[in-house]
Coordinates of C-alpha atoms in Angstrom, one line a residue:
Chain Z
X1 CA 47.7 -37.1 -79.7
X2 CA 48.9 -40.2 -78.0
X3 CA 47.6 -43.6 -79.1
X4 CA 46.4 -46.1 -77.2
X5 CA 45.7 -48.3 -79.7
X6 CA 48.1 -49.8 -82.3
X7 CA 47.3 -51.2 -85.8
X8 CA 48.4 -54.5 -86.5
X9 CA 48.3 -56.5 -89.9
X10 CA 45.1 -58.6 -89.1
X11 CA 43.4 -55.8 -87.9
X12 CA 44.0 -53.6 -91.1
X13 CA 42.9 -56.5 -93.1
X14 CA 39.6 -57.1 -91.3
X15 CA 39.3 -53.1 -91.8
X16 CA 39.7 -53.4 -95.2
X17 CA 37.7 -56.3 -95.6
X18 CA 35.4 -54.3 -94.2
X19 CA 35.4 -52.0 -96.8
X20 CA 35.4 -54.0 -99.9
X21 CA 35.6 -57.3 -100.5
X22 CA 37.8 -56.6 -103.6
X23 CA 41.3 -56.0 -102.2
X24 CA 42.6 -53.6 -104.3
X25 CA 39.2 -51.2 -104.0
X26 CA 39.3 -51.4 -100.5
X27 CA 42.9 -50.3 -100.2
X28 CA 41.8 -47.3 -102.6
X29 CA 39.1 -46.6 -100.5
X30 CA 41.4 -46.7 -97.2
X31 CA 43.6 -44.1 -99.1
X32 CA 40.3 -42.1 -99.7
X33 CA 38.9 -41.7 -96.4
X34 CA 42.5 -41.0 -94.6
X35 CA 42.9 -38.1 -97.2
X36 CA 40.1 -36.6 -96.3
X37 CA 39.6 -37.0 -92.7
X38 CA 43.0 -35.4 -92.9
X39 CA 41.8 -32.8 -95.2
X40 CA 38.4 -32.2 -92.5
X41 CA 40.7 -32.3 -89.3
X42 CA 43.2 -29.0 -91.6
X43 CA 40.0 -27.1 -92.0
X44 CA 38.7 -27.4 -89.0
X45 CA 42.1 -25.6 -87.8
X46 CA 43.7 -28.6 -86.2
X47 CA 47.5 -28.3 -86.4
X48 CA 48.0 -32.2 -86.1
X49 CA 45.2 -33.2 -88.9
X50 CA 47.5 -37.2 -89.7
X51 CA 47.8 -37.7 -86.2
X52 CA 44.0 -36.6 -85.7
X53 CA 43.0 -38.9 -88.8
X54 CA 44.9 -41.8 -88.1
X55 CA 43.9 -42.1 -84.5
X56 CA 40.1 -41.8 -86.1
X57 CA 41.3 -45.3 -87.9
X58 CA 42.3 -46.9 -85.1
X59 CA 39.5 -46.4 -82.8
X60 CA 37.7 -47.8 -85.8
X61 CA 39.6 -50.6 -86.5
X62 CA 39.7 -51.2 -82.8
X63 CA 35.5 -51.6 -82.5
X64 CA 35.4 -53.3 -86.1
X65 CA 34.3 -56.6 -84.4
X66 CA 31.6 -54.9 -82.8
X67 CA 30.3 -53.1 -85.7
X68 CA 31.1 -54.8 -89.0
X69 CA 28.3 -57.0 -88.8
X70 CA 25.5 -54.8 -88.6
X71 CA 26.1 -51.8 -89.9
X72 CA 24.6 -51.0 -92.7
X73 CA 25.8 -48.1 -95.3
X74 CA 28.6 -45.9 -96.4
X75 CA 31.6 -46.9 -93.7
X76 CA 33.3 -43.6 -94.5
X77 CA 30.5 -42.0 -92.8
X78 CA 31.1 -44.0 -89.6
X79 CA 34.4 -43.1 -90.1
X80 CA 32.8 -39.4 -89.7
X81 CA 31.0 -39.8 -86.6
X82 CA 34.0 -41.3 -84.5
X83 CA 36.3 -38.2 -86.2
X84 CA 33.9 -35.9 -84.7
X85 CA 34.3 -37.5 -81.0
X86 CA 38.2 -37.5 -81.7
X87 CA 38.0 -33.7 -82.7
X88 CA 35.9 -32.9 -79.6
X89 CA 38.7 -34.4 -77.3
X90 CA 41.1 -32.5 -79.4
X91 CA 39.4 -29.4 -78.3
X92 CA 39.7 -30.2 -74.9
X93 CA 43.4 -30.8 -74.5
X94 CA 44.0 -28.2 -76.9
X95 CA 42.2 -25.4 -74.3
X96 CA 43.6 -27.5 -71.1
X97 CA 47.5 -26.9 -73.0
X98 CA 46.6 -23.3 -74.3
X99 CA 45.8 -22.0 -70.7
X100 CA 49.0 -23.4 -69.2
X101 CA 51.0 -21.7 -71.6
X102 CA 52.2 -18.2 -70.3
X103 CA 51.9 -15.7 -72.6
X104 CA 55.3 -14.7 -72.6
X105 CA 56.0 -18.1 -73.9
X106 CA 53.2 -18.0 -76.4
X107 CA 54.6 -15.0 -77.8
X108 CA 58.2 -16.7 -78.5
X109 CA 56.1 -19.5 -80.2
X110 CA 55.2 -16.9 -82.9
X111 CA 59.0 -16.9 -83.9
X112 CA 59.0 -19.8 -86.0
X113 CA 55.9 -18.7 -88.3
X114 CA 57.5 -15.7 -89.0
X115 CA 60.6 -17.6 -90.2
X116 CA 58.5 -19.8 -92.5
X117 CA 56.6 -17.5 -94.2
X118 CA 59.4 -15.2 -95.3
X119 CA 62.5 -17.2 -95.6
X120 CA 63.0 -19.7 -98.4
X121 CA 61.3 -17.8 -101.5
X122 CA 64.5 -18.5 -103.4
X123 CA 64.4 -21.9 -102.9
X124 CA 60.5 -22.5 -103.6
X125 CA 61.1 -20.7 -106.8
X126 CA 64.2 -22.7 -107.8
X127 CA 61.8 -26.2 -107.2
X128 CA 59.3 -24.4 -109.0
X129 CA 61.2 -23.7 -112.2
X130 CA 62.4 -27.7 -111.9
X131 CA 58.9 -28.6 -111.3
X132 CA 57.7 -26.6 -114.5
X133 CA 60.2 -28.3 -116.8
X134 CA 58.9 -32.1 -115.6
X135 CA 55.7 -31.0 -117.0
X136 CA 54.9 -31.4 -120.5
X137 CA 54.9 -28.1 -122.4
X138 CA 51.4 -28.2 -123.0
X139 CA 50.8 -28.9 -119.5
X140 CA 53.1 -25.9 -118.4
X141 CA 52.0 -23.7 -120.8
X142 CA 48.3 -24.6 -119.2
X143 CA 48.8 -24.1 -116.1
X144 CA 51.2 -20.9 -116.7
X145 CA 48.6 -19.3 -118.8
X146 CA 45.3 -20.0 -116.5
X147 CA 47.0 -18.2 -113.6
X148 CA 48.0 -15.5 -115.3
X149 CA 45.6 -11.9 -114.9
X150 CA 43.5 -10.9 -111.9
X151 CA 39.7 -9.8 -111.3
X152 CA 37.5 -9.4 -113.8
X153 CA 40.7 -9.3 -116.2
X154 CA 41.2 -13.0 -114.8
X155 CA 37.9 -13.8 -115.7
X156 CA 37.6 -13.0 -118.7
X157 CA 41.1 -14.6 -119.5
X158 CA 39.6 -18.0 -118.4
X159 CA 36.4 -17.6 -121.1
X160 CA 39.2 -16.8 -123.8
X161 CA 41.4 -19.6 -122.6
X162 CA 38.2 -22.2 -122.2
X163 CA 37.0 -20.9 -125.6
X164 CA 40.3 -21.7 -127.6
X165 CA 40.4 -25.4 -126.4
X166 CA 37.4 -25.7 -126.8
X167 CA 36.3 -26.9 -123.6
X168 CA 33.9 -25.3 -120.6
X169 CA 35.5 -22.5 -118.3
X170 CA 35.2 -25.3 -115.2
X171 CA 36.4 -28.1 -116.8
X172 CA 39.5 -25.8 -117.7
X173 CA 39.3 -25.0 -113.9
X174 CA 39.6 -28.4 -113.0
X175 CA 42.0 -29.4 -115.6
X176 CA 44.3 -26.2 -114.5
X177 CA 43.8 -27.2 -110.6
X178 CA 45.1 -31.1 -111.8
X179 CA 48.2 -29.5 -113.0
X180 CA 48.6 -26.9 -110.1
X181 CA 48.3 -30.3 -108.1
X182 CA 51.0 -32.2 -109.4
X183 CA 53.8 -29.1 -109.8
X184 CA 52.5 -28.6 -105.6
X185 CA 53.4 -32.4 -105.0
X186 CA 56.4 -32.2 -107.0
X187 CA 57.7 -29.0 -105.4
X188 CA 57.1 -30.1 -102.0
X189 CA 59.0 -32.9 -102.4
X190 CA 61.9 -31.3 -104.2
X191 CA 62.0 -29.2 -100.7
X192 CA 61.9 -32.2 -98.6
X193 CA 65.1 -33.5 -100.8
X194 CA 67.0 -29.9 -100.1
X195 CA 68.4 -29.1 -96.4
X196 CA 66.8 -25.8 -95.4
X197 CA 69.5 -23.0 -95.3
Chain T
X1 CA 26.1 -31.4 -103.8
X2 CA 27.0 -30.3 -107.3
X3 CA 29.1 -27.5 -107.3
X4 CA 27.1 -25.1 -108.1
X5 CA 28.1 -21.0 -107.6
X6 CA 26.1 -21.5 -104.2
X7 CA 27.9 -25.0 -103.1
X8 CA 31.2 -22.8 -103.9
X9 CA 30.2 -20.4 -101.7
X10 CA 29.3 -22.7 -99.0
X11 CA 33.1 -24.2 -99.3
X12 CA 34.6 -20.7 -99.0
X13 CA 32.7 -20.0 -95.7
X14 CA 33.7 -23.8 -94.5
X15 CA 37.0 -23.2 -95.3
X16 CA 37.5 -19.7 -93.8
X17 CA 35.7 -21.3 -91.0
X18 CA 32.2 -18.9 -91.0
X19 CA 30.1 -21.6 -91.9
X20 CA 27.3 -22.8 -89.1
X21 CA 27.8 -26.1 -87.0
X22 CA 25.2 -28.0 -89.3
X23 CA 26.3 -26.8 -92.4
X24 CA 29.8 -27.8 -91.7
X25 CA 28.4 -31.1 -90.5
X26 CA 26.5 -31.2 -93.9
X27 CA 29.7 -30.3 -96.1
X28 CA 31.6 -32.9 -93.8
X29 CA 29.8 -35.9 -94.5
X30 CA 29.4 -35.2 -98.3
X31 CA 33.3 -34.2 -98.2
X32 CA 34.2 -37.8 -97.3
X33 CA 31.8 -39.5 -100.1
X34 CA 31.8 -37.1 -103.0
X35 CA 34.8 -37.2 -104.9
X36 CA 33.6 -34.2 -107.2
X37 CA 33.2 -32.5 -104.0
X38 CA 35.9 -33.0 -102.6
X39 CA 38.3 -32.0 -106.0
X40 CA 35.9 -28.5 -106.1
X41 CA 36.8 -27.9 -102.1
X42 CA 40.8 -28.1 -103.3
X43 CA 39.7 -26.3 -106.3
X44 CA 37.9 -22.9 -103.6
X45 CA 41.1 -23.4 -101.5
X46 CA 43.7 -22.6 -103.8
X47 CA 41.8 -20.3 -105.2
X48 CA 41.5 -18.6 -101.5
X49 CA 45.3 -18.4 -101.3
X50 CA 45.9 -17.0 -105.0
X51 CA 42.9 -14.2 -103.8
X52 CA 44.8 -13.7 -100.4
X53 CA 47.8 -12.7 -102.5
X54 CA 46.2 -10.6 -105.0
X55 CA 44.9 -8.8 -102.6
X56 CA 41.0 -9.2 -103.6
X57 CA 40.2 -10.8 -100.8
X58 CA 37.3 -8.7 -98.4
X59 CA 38.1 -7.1 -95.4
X60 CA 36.1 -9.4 -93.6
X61 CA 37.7 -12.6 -95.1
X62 CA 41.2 -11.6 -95.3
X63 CA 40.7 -11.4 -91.3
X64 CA 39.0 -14.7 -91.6
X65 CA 42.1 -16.1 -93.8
X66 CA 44.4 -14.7 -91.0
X67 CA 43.1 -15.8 -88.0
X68 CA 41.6 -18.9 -89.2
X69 CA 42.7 -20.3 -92.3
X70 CA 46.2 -19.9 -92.2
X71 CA 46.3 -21.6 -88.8
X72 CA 47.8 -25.4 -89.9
X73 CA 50.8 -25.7 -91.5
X74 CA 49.8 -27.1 -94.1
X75 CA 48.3 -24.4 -95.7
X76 CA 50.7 -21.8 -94.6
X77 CA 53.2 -24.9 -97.3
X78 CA 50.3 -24.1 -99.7
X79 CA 50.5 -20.1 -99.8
X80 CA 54.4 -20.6 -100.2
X81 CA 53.5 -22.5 -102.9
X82 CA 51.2 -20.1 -104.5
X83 CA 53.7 -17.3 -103.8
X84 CA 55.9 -19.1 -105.9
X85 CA 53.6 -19.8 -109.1
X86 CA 52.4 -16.4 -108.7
X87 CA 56.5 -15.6 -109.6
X88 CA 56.5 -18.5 -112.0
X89 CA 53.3 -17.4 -113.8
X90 CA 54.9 -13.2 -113.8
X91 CA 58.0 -14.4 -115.0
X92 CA 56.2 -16.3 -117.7
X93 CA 54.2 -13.6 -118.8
X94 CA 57.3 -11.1 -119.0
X95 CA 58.5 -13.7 -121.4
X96 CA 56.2 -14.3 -123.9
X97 CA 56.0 -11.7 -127.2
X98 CA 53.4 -9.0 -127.6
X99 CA 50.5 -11.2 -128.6
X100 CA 49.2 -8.8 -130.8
X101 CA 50.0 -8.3 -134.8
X102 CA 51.1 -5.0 -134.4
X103 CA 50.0 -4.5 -138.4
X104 CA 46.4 -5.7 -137.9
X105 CA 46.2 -3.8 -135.0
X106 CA 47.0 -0.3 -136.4
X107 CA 44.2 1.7 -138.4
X108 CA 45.5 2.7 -141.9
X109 CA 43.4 6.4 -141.8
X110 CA 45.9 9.0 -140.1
X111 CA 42.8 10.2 -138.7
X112 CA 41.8 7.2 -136.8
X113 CA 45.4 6.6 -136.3
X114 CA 45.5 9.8 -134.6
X115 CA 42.4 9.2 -132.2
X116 CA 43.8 5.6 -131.7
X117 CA 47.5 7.0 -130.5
X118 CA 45.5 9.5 -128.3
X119 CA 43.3 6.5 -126.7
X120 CA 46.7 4.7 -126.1
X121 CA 48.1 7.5 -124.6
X122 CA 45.2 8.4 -121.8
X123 CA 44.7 4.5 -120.9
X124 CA 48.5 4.2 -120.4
X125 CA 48.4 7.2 -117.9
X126 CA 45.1 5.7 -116.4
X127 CA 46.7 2.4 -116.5
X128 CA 50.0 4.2 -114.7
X129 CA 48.1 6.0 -112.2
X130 CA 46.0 2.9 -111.7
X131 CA 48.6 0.6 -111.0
X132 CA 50.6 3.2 -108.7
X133 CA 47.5 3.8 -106.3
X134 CA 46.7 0.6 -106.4
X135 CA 50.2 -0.8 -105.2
X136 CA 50.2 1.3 -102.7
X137 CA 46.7 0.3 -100.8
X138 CA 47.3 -3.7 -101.4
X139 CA 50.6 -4.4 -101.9
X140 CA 51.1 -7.9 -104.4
X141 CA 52.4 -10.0 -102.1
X142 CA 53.3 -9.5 -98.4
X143 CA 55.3 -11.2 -95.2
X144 CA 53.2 -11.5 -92.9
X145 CA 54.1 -10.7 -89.2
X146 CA 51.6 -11.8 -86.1
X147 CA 52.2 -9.6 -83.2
X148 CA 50.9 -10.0 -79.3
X149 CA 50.8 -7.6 -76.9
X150 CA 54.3 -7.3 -74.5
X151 CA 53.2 -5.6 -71.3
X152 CA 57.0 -4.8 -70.4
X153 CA 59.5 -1.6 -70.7
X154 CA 61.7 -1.7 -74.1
X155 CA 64.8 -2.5 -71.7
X156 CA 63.8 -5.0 -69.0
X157 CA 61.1 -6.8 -70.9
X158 CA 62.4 -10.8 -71.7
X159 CA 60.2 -11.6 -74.1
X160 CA 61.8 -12.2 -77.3
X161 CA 60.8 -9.3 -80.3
X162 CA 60.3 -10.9 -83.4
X163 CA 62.9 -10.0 -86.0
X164 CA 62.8 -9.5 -89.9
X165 CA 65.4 -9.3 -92.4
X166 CA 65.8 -6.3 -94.9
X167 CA 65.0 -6.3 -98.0
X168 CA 62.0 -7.7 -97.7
X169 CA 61.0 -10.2 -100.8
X170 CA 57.5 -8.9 -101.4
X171 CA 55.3 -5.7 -101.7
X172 CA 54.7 -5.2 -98.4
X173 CA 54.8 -6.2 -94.8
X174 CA 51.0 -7.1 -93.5
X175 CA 51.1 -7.3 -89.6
X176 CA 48.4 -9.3 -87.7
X177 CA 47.7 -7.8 -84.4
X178 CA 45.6 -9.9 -81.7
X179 CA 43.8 -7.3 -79.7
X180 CA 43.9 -8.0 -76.0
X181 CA 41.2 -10.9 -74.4
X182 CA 40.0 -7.9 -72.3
X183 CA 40.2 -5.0 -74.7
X184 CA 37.6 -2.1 -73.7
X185 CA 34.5 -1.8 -76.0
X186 CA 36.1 0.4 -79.1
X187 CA 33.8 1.1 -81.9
X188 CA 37.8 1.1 -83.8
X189 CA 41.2 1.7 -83.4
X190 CA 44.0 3.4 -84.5
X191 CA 47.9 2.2 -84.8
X192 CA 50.3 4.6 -83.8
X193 CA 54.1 3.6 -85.3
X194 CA 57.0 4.7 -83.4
X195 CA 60.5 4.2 -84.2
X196 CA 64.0 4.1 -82.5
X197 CA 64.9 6.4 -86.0
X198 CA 61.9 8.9 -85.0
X199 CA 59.2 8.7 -87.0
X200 CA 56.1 8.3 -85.5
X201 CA 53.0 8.4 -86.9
X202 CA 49.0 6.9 -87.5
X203 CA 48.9 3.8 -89.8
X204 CA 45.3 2.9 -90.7
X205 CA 44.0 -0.4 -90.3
X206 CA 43.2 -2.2 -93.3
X207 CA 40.8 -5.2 -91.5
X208 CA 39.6 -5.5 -88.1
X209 CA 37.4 -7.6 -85.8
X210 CA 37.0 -8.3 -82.3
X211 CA 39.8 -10.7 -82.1
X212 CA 42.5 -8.9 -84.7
X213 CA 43.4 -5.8 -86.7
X214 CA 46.0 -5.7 -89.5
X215 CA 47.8 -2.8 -91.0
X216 CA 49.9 -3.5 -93.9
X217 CA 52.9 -1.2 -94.6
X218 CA 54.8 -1.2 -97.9
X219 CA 58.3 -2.4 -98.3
X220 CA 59.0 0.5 -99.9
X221 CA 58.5 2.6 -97.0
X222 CA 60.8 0.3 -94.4
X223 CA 63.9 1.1 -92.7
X224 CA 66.1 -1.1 -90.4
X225 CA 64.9 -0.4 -86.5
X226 CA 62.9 -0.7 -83.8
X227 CA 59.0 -0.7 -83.8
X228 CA 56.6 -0.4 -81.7
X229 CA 53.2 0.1 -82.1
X230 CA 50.5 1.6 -79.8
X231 CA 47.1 0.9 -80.1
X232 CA 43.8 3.3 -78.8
X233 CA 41.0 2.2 -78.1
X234 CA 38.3 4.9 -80.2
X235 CA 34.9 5.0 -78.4
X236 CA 31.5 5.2 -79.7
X237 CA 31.3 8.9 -78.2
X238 CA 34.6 9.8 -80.6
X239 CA 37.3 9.3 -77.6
X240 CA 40.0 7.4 -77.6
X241 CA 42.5 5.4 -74.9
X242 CA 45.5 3.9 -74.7
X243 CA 45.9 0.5 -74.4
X244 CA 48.4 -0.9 -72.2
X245 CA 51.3 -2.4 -73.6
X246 CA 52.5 -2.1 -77.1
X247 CA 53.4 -4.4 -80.2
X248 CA 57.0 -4.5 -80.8
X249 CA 59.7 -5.7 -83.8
X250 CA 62.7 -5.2 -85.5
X251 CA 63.7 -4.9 -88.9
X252 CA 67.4 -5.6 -89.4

């Protein structure tokens, strides 16, 4: 999406002023609501979900004058309503781009996505297994044992599991997901650090 | 929203995009303000992904997972992940020792030892013949291939065929095919494979919808070749059409 607008250092700071008056909890919350616009613009299907959630910001930032006086409430929410305007012109361009493209052309497009889903398994693996030995062995033994089993099997595993730390089955789910998190964030960027082959 | 079994379920449809416009408004604004919200949504989609690759997703949302899910990159980064701790976690479990005492385990009456061998033995050939049928409906893990419709003659048609290598890595090969936007009104339809080696043959669809079908096909049962497959069109009155065109690739 092309911007029209660009975010300059005063305008991020009246944005986060806007947002807390405590620095440091405004910056957090920044973080906050970019992650999950983001993570709203992925699961509504959109292929460029950062560019999507970033131009959100700036047409915020760019009517903050207007608005930070009298709005009252939860700014992420505003946040919300402009996303859904962005998403709308989204779905514009993307059906004015889909029907110029041939489907000839379309078709070669499907090349790539074929390529990314079955090339590379060695090297996920081998950023895996580095990933697994960063984690503490309690950690990798957690997170190694919680995905292990499937079905009803799985289920069950998880009561034992939950049982023999002595915690709740979801708060073992969430403690699990925490781990499964971090080795995610730690694999992708051992990828990044590796040339594809 | 707490997440309760029902706010789980309500992420699962918003996330395999079947939820309703005000719902997904709803989960939306409570997305960007609840943090314990927000974690559980990370917490259905990975679980999603780890279904999607056992296998145990429906019929219905495995479509939904192909068509819609998988759509951003992000997430197609995210099932290569899973892919990956699904090896991690395998190789893992090969690893660790029998976690049973094998002398607590066994019964010291010959009698009961007897029954107890004979138990071990009929749930090992359950287990066996278990295991083989079920491998060979939904394979583990899968490449996943997403074929359009080429309108053109195997020689003089441009567009390029997409290409896999052989061996594949997983189970099984699960192909995605996107019906035609004016495909006549079929109750179902059926796959016919053909082959530049000469097989040819029905492959049953595994999901369908009015947008999609996929057949999956088991590595085990791949040669190097051309492919081509031919979709008809079955009717509510039990006849069946060709469709124009067919859905080629090549394993190599």
């Amino acid at each position: 999406m092309k911007k029209e607008w660009v975010l300059t250092q005063d305008a991020f700071d009246e944005l986060l002023a806007w947002l807390d008056a405590d620095r440091d909890r405004a910056g957090s919350k920044y973080e906050t609501i970019r992650l999950r616009l983001i993570k709203i613009f992925t699961c509504r299907g959109c292929s460029e979900a950062e560019e999507l959630a970033d131009e959100t910001i700036n047409r915020v930032v760019a009517r903050l004058s207007d608005i930070a006086v009298d709005y009252h409430g939860d700014p992420a929410l505003y946040f919300y309503a402009v996303s859904q305007k962005i998403h709308l012109e989204y779905l514009r361009k993307f059906k004015a781009r889909k029907a110029e493209v041939p489907v000839e052309a379309a078709a070669d497009q499907l090349a790539p996505t074929i390529h990314c889903l079955t090339d590379d398994i060695e090297r996920d693996y081998d950023c895996l297994e580095r990933c697994l030995d960063k984690l503490s062995a309690n950690n990798r033994e957690l997170v190694l044992g919680y995905y292990q089993e499937e079905k009803q099997a799985k289920i069950d595993h998880h009561k034992r599991l939950a049982q023999e730390m002595g915690i709740a089955v979801n708060a073992l789910r969430i403690r699990a997901h925490r781990i499964r998190r971090t080795l995610e964030a730690c694999v992708h960027g051992c990828l990044e650090q590796q040339p594809a082959h | 929203m707490t997440p309760t079994p029902e706010v789980q379920e309500k992420l699962r449809r918003y996330l395999l995009g079947s939820l309703g416009d005000d719902d997904r408004e709803l989960v939306e604004r409570e997305l960007l303000t609840s943090d314990e919200l927000f974690e559980e949504l990370l917490i259905v989609e990975d679980e999603i992904t780890d279904e999607y690759l056992a296998g145990e997703l429906s019929h219905e949302d495995r479509s939904l997972f192909d068509q819609y899910f998988l759509n951003p990159p992000e997430r197609q980064e995210k099932l290569r992940f899973a892919r990956a701790l699904n090896r991690g976690v395998k190789a893992a479990d090969d690893k660790q020792p029998a976690r049973k005492s094998s002398s607590s385990f066994w019964p010291n009456n010959p009698f009961l030892f007897r029954a107890a061998a004979i138990a071990a033995i009929v749930v090992i050939v359950a287990g066996v013949l278990w295991i083989t049928f079920r491998n060979r409906s939904t394979p583990a893990t899968f490449a996943v291939l997403r074929l359009t419709v080429s309108q053109g003659t195997r020689s003089g048609d441009v567009t390029e065929v997409p290409t896999l290598n052989l061996p594949l890595r997983e189970d099984g090969l699960r192909i995605v095919i996107a019906l035609p936007s004016q495909s006549l009104p079929a109750t179902r339809y059926r796959v016919q494979m053909e082959t530049d080696y000469g097989d040819k043959r029905f492959v049953e669809p595994v999901t369908q919808d009015n947008q999609s079908l996929t057949v999956m096909l088991p590595s085990g049962e791949l040669r190097r070749g051309q492919y081509s497959l031919i979709l008809f069109a079955v009717m509510s009155d039990g006849a069946s059409q060709r469709i124009s065109g067919s859905y080629r690739f090549n394993l190599q």
